[in-house]
Coordinates of C-alpha atoms and ligand atoms in Angstrom, one line a residue:
M215 CA 115.0 132.5 122.4
K216 CA 118.3 131.2 123.9
R217 CA 117.4 127.8 125.3
I218 CA 114.6 125.4 124.6
A219 CA 113.8 122.1 126.2
V220 CA 112.4 118.8 125.0
L221 CA 110.8 115.8 126.6
T222 CA 109.4 112.5 125.3
S223 CA 106.3 111.2 127.1
G224 CA 103.8 108.3 127.2
G225 CA 104.4 105.1 125.3
D226 CA 107.7 105.3 123.4
S227 CA 107.5 105.1 119.6
A228 CA 110.0 104.7 116.8
G229 CA 110.7 108.2 115.3
M230 CA 111.1 109.9 118.7
N231 CA 114.9 109.7 118.4
P232 CA 115.0 111.1 114.8
A233 CA 112.8 114.0 116.1
L234 CA 115.2 114.6 119.0
K235 CA 118.2 114.6 116.6
S236 CA 116.5 117.1 114.3
I237 CA 115.5 119.4 117.2
V238 CA 119.1 119.5 118.5
E239 CA 120.5 120.1 115.0
Q240 CA 118.0 122.7 114.0
S241 CA 118.6 124.5 117.3
R242 CA 122.3 124.4 116.7
R243 CA 121.8 126.1 113.3
D244 CA 119.7 128.8 115.1
R245 CA 122.3 129.2 117.9
I246 CA 119.9 127.9 120.6
S247 CA 120.9 125.5 123.4
V248 CA 118.8 122.5 124.2
T249 CA 117.9 120.9 127.5
G250 CA 116.5 117.4 127.6
F251 CA 114.2 116.5 130.5
L252 CA 114.6 112.8 131.3
R253 CA 111.6 110.4 131.6
G254 CA 108.9 112.8 130.3
Y255 CA 106.9 115.0 132.6
L256 CA 108.4 113.1 135.6
G257 CA 111.8 114.6 134.7
L258 CA 110.3 118.0 134.2
V259 CA 108.6 118.0 137.6
N260 CA 111.7 116.6 139.4
G261 CA 114.3 118.7 137.5
L262 CA 116.1 115.7 135.8
A263 CA 117.7 117.8 133.1
I264 CA 120.6 117.1 130.7
E265 CA 122.4 119.2 128.2
M266 CA 121.7 118.0 124.6
Y267 CA 124.7 118.5 122.3
Y268 CA 125.4 117.4 118.8
K269 CA 127.1 114.4 120.3
T270 CA 124.1 113.4 122.5
V271 CA 122.1 112.8 119.3
A272 CA 124.9 111.4 117.0
G273 CA 123.9 108.0 115.6
I274 CA 120.4 107.9 117.2
A275 CA 118.3 108.1 114.1
R276 CA 118.5 104.4 113.6
K277 CA 117.5 103.6 117.2
G278 CA 114.0 102.7 118.4
G279 CA 112.6 104.0 121.7
T280 CA 113.8 107.4 123.1
V281 CA 117.3 108.2 124.4
I282 CA 115.9 110.7 126.9
K283 CA 113.5 108.0 128.2
S284 CA 109.8 108.2 128.8
S285 CA 107.1 107.6 131.4
R286 CA 103.4 108.1 132.1
L287 CA 102.5 110.6 134.8
P288 CA 98.8 110.7 135.5
E289 CA 99.5 113.2 138.4
F290 CA 100.4 115.8 135.8
R291 CA 96.7 116.6 135.7
E292 CA 97.1 118.4 139.0
I293 CA 97.7 122.1 138.9
S294 CA 100.2 121.9 141.8
V295 CA 102.3 119.4 139.8
Q296 CA 102.1 121.6 136.7
K297 CA 103.3 124.6 138.7
Q298 CA 106.3 122.6 139.9
A299 CA 107.1 121.9 136.2
I300 CA 106.9 125.6 135.4
A301 CA 109.2 126.4 138.3
N302 CA 111.8 123.9 136.9
L303 CA 111.5 125.5 133.5
G304 CA 112.3 128.8 135.1
K305 CA 115.3 127.4 137.1
N306 CA 116.7 125.9 133.9
E307 CA 116.1 129.2 132.0
I308 CA 114.0 127.5 129.4
D309 CA 112.3 129.9 126.9
G310 CA 110.2 127.2 125.1
L311 CA 109.3 123.5 125.4
I312 CA 108.8 120.8 122.8
V313 CA 106.7 117.8 124.0
I314 CA 106.9 114.6 121.9
G315 CA 104.1 112.1 122.8
G316 CA 100.5 111.0 122.4
D317 CA 97.2 112.6 123.3
G318 CA 97.7 112.4 127.1
S319 CA 101.1 114.2 126.7
I320 CA 99.5 116.8 124.5
R321 CA 96.8 117.3 127.2
G322 CA 99.7 118.0 129.6
A323 CA 101.3 120.4 127.1
S324 CA 97.9 122.2 126.7
A325 CA 97.7 122.7 130.4
L326 CA 101.2 124.3 130.4
A327 CA 100.3 126.5 127.4
A328 CA 97.2 127.8 129.4
L329 CA 99.6 128.7 132.2
G330 CA 101.7 130.8 129.8
V331 CA 104.5 128.4 128.8
P332 CA 105.6 128.7 125.1
I333 CA 105.1 125.1 124.0
V334 CA 104.6 123.0 120.9
A335 CA 104.0 119.3 120.5
I336 CA 105.0 116.5 118.1
P337 CA 102.5 113.6 117.7
A338 CA 104.1 110.3 118.6
S339 CA 102.1 107.1 119.3
I340 CA 101.9 103.8 117.5
D341 CA 98.1 103.8 117.9
N342 CA 97.6 106.5 115.3
D343 CA 94.8 108.0 117.4
I344 CA 95.9 111.6 117.5
Y345 CA 93.5 113.9 115.8
G346 CA 94.9 116.5 113.4
S347 CA 97.8 114.5 111.9
D348 CA 97.3 111.9 109.1
I349 CA 99.9 109.7 110.9
S350 CA 101.9 109.9 114.1
L351 CA 105.5 109.0 114.7
G352 CA 106.0 105.3 115.2
V353 CA 102.9 104.0 113.3
D354 CA 104.7 103.1 110.2
T355 CA 107.5 101.2 112.0
S356 CA 104.9 99.4 114.1
L357 CA 102.9 98.4 111.1
N358 CA 106.0 97.0 109.4
T359 CA 106.6 94.9 112.5
I360 CA 103.0 93.7 112.6
V361 CA 103.0 92.8 108.9
N362 CA 106.4 91.0 109.1
S363 CA 105.1 89.1 112.2
I364 CA 101.8 88.0 110.5
D365 CA 103.8 86.9 107.4
I366 CA 106.0 84.8 109.7
I367 CA 103.0 83.3 111.5
K368 CA 101.5 82.4 108.1
D369 CA 104.4 80.1 107.5
T370 CA 103.6 78.0 110.5
A371 CA 99.9 78.4 110.2
S372 CA 100.0 77.0 106.6
S373 CA 102.4 74.2 107.6
H374 CA 100.0 72.9 110.3
N375 CA 96.7 73.9 108.7
R376 CA 95.8 76.0 111.7
A377 CA 93.9 79.2 112.5
F378 CA 95.8 82.0 114.3
V379 CA 94.2 84.8 116.3
I380 CA 96.8 87.6 116.3
E381 CA 96.3 90.5 118.8
T382 CA 97.7 93.9 118.0
M383 CA 98.2 96.9 120.3
G384 CA 96.2 100.1 119.8
R385 CA 94.4 100.7 123.2
T386 CA 91.1 102.1 122.0
S387 CA 92.0 102.3 118.3
G388 CA 91.7 99.5 115.7
Y389 CA 94.0 101.2 113.2
L390 CA 97.0 98.9 113.6
A391 CA 94.8 95.7 113.5
L392 CA 92.9 96.8 110.5
V393 CA 95.9 98.0 108.4
G394 CA 97.8 94.9 109.5
A395 CA 94.9 92.8 108.3
M396 CA 94.6 94.6 105.0
A397 CA 98.3 94.4 104.2
T398 CA 98.5 90.7 104.9
G399 CA 95.1 89.7 103.4
A400 CA 93.9 88.3 106.7
E401 CA 90.5 86.5 106.6
A402 CA 88.9 88.4 109.5
V403 CA 89.4 91.5 111.7
V404 CA 87.9 92.5 115.0
I405 CA 88.2 96.2 116.0
P406 CA 86.4 98.5 118.4
E407 CA 85.2 100.9 115.7
V408 CA 83.0 98.4 113.8
P409 CA 80.4 96.0 115.2
Y410 CA 81.7 92.4 114.9
D411 CA 80.1 89.0 115.2
I412 CA 82.5 86.4 116.5
E413 CA 80.3 83.4 115.9
C414 CA 79.5 84.6 112.4
I415 CA 83.3 84.9 111.7
A416 CA 83.9 81.4 113.1
N417 CA 81.1 80.0 110.9
R418 CA 82.4 81.7 107.8
L419 CA 85.9 80.3 108.4
K420 CA 84.5 76.9 109.0
E421 CA 82.7 77.0 105.7
E422 CA 85.9 78.3 104.0
H423 CA 87.8 75.5 105.7
R424 CA 85.3 73.0 104.3
K425 CA 85.8 74.4 100.8
G426 CA 89.6 73.9 101.1
R427 CA 91.1 76.9 102.8
E428 CA 94.1 75.5 104.6
Y429 CA 94.8 78.1 107.2
S430 CA 93.2 81.3 108.5
I431 CA 94.4 84.5 110.1
V432 CA 92.1 86.7 112.3
V433 CA 93.6 90.0 113.5
V434 CA 92.1 91.3 116.8
A435 CA 92.7 94.8 118.3
E436 CA 93.5 94.7 122.0
G437 CA 90.8 97.3 122.7
T438 CA 88.0 94.9 121.9
G439 CA 89.2 92.4 124.6
A440 CA 87.9 89.7 122.3
T441 CA 91.1 87.7 121.6
S442 CA 90.3 84.6 123.8
K443 CA 86.6 84.6 122.8
M444 CA 87.6 84.6 119.2
S445 CA 90.0 81.8 119.7
E446 CA 87.4 79.7 121.6
A447 CA 84.7 80.3 118.9
L448 CA 87.1 79.1 116.3
K449 CA 88.0 76.0 118.3
Q450 CA 84.4 75.2 118.9
I451 CA 82.7 76.2 115.7
S452 CA 85.3 75.8 112.9
N453 CA 87.4 72.7 112.6
F454 CA 90.6 74.6 112.8
D455 CA 93.2 73.8 115.4
T456 CA 93.7 77.3 116.7
R457 CA 96.5 79.3 118.4
I458 CA 96.8 82.8 119.8
T459 CA 99.7 85.2 119.3
V460 CA 99.8 88.5 121.2
L461 CA 102.3 90.7 119.5
G462 CA 102.5 93.0 122.6
H463 CA 105.5 95.4 123.0
L464 CA 107.3 93.9 120.1
Q465 CA 105.3 96.3 118.1
R466 CA 106.6 99.4 119.9
G467 CA 110.4 98.9 119.6
G468 CA 112.8 98.5 116.7
S469 CA 114.7 100.7 114.4
P470 CA 112.6 103.5 112.9
S471 CA 111.4 102.9 109.3
V472 CA 112.6 105.4 106.6
F473 CA 109.2 107.0 106.8
D474 CA 109.4 107.5 110.6
R475 CA 112.9 108.9 110.4
I476 CA 112.0 111.5 107.7
L477 CA 108.8 112.4 109.5
G478 CA 110.7 112.8 112.8
F479 CA 113.3 115.0 111.1
R480 CA 110.6 117.2 109.5
L481 CA 108.4 117.5 112.6
G482 CA 111.5 118.2 114.8
S483 CA 112.9 121.0 112.8
Q484 CA 109.5 122.6 112.2
A485 CA 108.8 122.5 116.0
V486 CA 112.0 124.5 116.6
R487 CA 111.1 127.0 113.9
A488 CA 107.6 127.4 115.3
L489 CA 108.9 128.3 118.8
I490 CA 111.5 130.7 117.4
E491 CA 108.8 132.4 115.3
G492 CA 106.7 132.9 118.5
R493 CA 104.0 130.3 118.0
S494 CA 102.7 128.2 120.9
G495 CA 99.9 125.9 121.8
V496 CA 100.1 124.0 118.5
M497 CA 100.9 120.5 117.4
M498 CA 103.1 119.9 114.3
A499 CA 101.2 117.6 112.0
L500 CA 101.4 115.8 108.7
E501 CA 98.5 116.7 106.3
G502 CA 99.0 115.1 102.9
S503 CA 102.6 115.8 102.2
K504 CA 102.8 119.0 104.2
I505 CA 103.7 119.8 107.8
V506 CA 101.0 122.0 109.3
E507 CA 100.2 123.3 112.8
V508 CA 97.1 122.3 114.6
P509 CA 95.9 124.1 117.8
F510 CA 95.9 121.9 120.9
E511 CA 92.2 122.7 121.4
D512 CA 91.4 121.1 118.0
V513 CA 93.6 118.1 118.7
L514 CA 92.0 117.5 122.1
T515 CA 88.3 118.1 121.3
H516 CA 88.1 115.8 118.3
K517 CA 88.4 112.0 117.9
K518 CA 90.4 110.7 115.1
L519 CA 88.2 108.4 113.1
L520 CA 88.9 105.7 110.6
G521 CA 88.4 106.7 106.9
K522 CA 85.3 105.6 104.9
R523 CA 87.2 103.0 102.8
Y524 CA 88.9 101.6 105.9
L525 CA 85.5 101.2 107.6
E526 CA 84.0 99.5 104.6
Y527 CA 86.9 97.0 104.5
A528 CA 86.6 96.4 108.2
R529 CA 82.8 95.7 107.9
R530 CA 83.4 93.1 105.3
L531 CA 85.9 91.2 107.5
S532 CA 84.0 91.5 110.8
R533 CA 81.4 88.9 110.3
Ligands
F6P669 O1 99.7 104.0 123.4 C1 100.6 103.1 123.0 C2 100.4 101.8 123.6 O2 101.4 100.9 123.1 C3 99.0 101.2 123.4 O3 98.9 100.6 122.1 C4 99.0 100.1 124.5 O4 97.6 99.9 124.9 C5 99.7 100.9 125.6 O5 100.5 101.8 125.0 C6 100.5 100.0 126.5 O6 101.1 100.7 127.5 P1 102.2 100.2 128.5 O7 103.5 100.1 127.7 O8 102.3 101.4 129.5 O9 101.7 99.0 129.1

């Protein structure tokens, strides 16, 4: 193996840069050159390639986002587009590819693996919805931002005796909302994985308000689409003056946490080793404290579920 390539795809997440740094440094130790395809699969399909040297990755561990850019490319589902990507791998004399991204990106990687490309993936998505890894790159940083933001909002909520409905990202997953609510002691949570009753929550908070609770925090996962309904119910049923805060893309950027940096370093170097040792069609994953390899097929045919304790906690706060 003389040259490998790497790309970052889908929603960026903190930890992508530390992974890139580790891929380049591990490759250098193993005397392998590294090509970076810019803007994810878009760059692979259009041949937007750069040489990644030691200097390209110097000082990037502390940076959020991805220095080789990212994008979403739904067209990559088409076989003709995948073949164009393979042609570019050939043109650039690439012996193996590392894809860093979420489940859509791993689906793309799996299609390339089926066409014979030596390929491994690194799970990166703030949603923590990738089956096979306890946690994905970016989740920890995102949660730290969410918790800091809720703590900040509590200052103003308590000063005005208000209720706040705070919406987190997570597409179809309630993980960020739930863990954010748990870590800040929020009064209620609304996530897609657990049945919720908005009126019941509003009545409970009304009662708690009557008994002396001065302010309330309700964390809502974007995937429920229930943010405005929750706020309306609080306005009409409880006596709380209510405001909404949508955390949005604030949750995706920012300097990677220590956890995401170390995880990125570990996943990156193991991905290079896996390619060198001839393995393909696998995702590097964290299981307990170990880095393991999970076949793409397992990743893509299972849904990552919330643990039992998390579900119990969510049920308590959802009505
Ligand atoms: O998958 C990561 C994520 O941040 C989701 O939580 C969110 O629903 C989505 O990406 C937003 O995507 P975009 O940045 O393309 O609007």
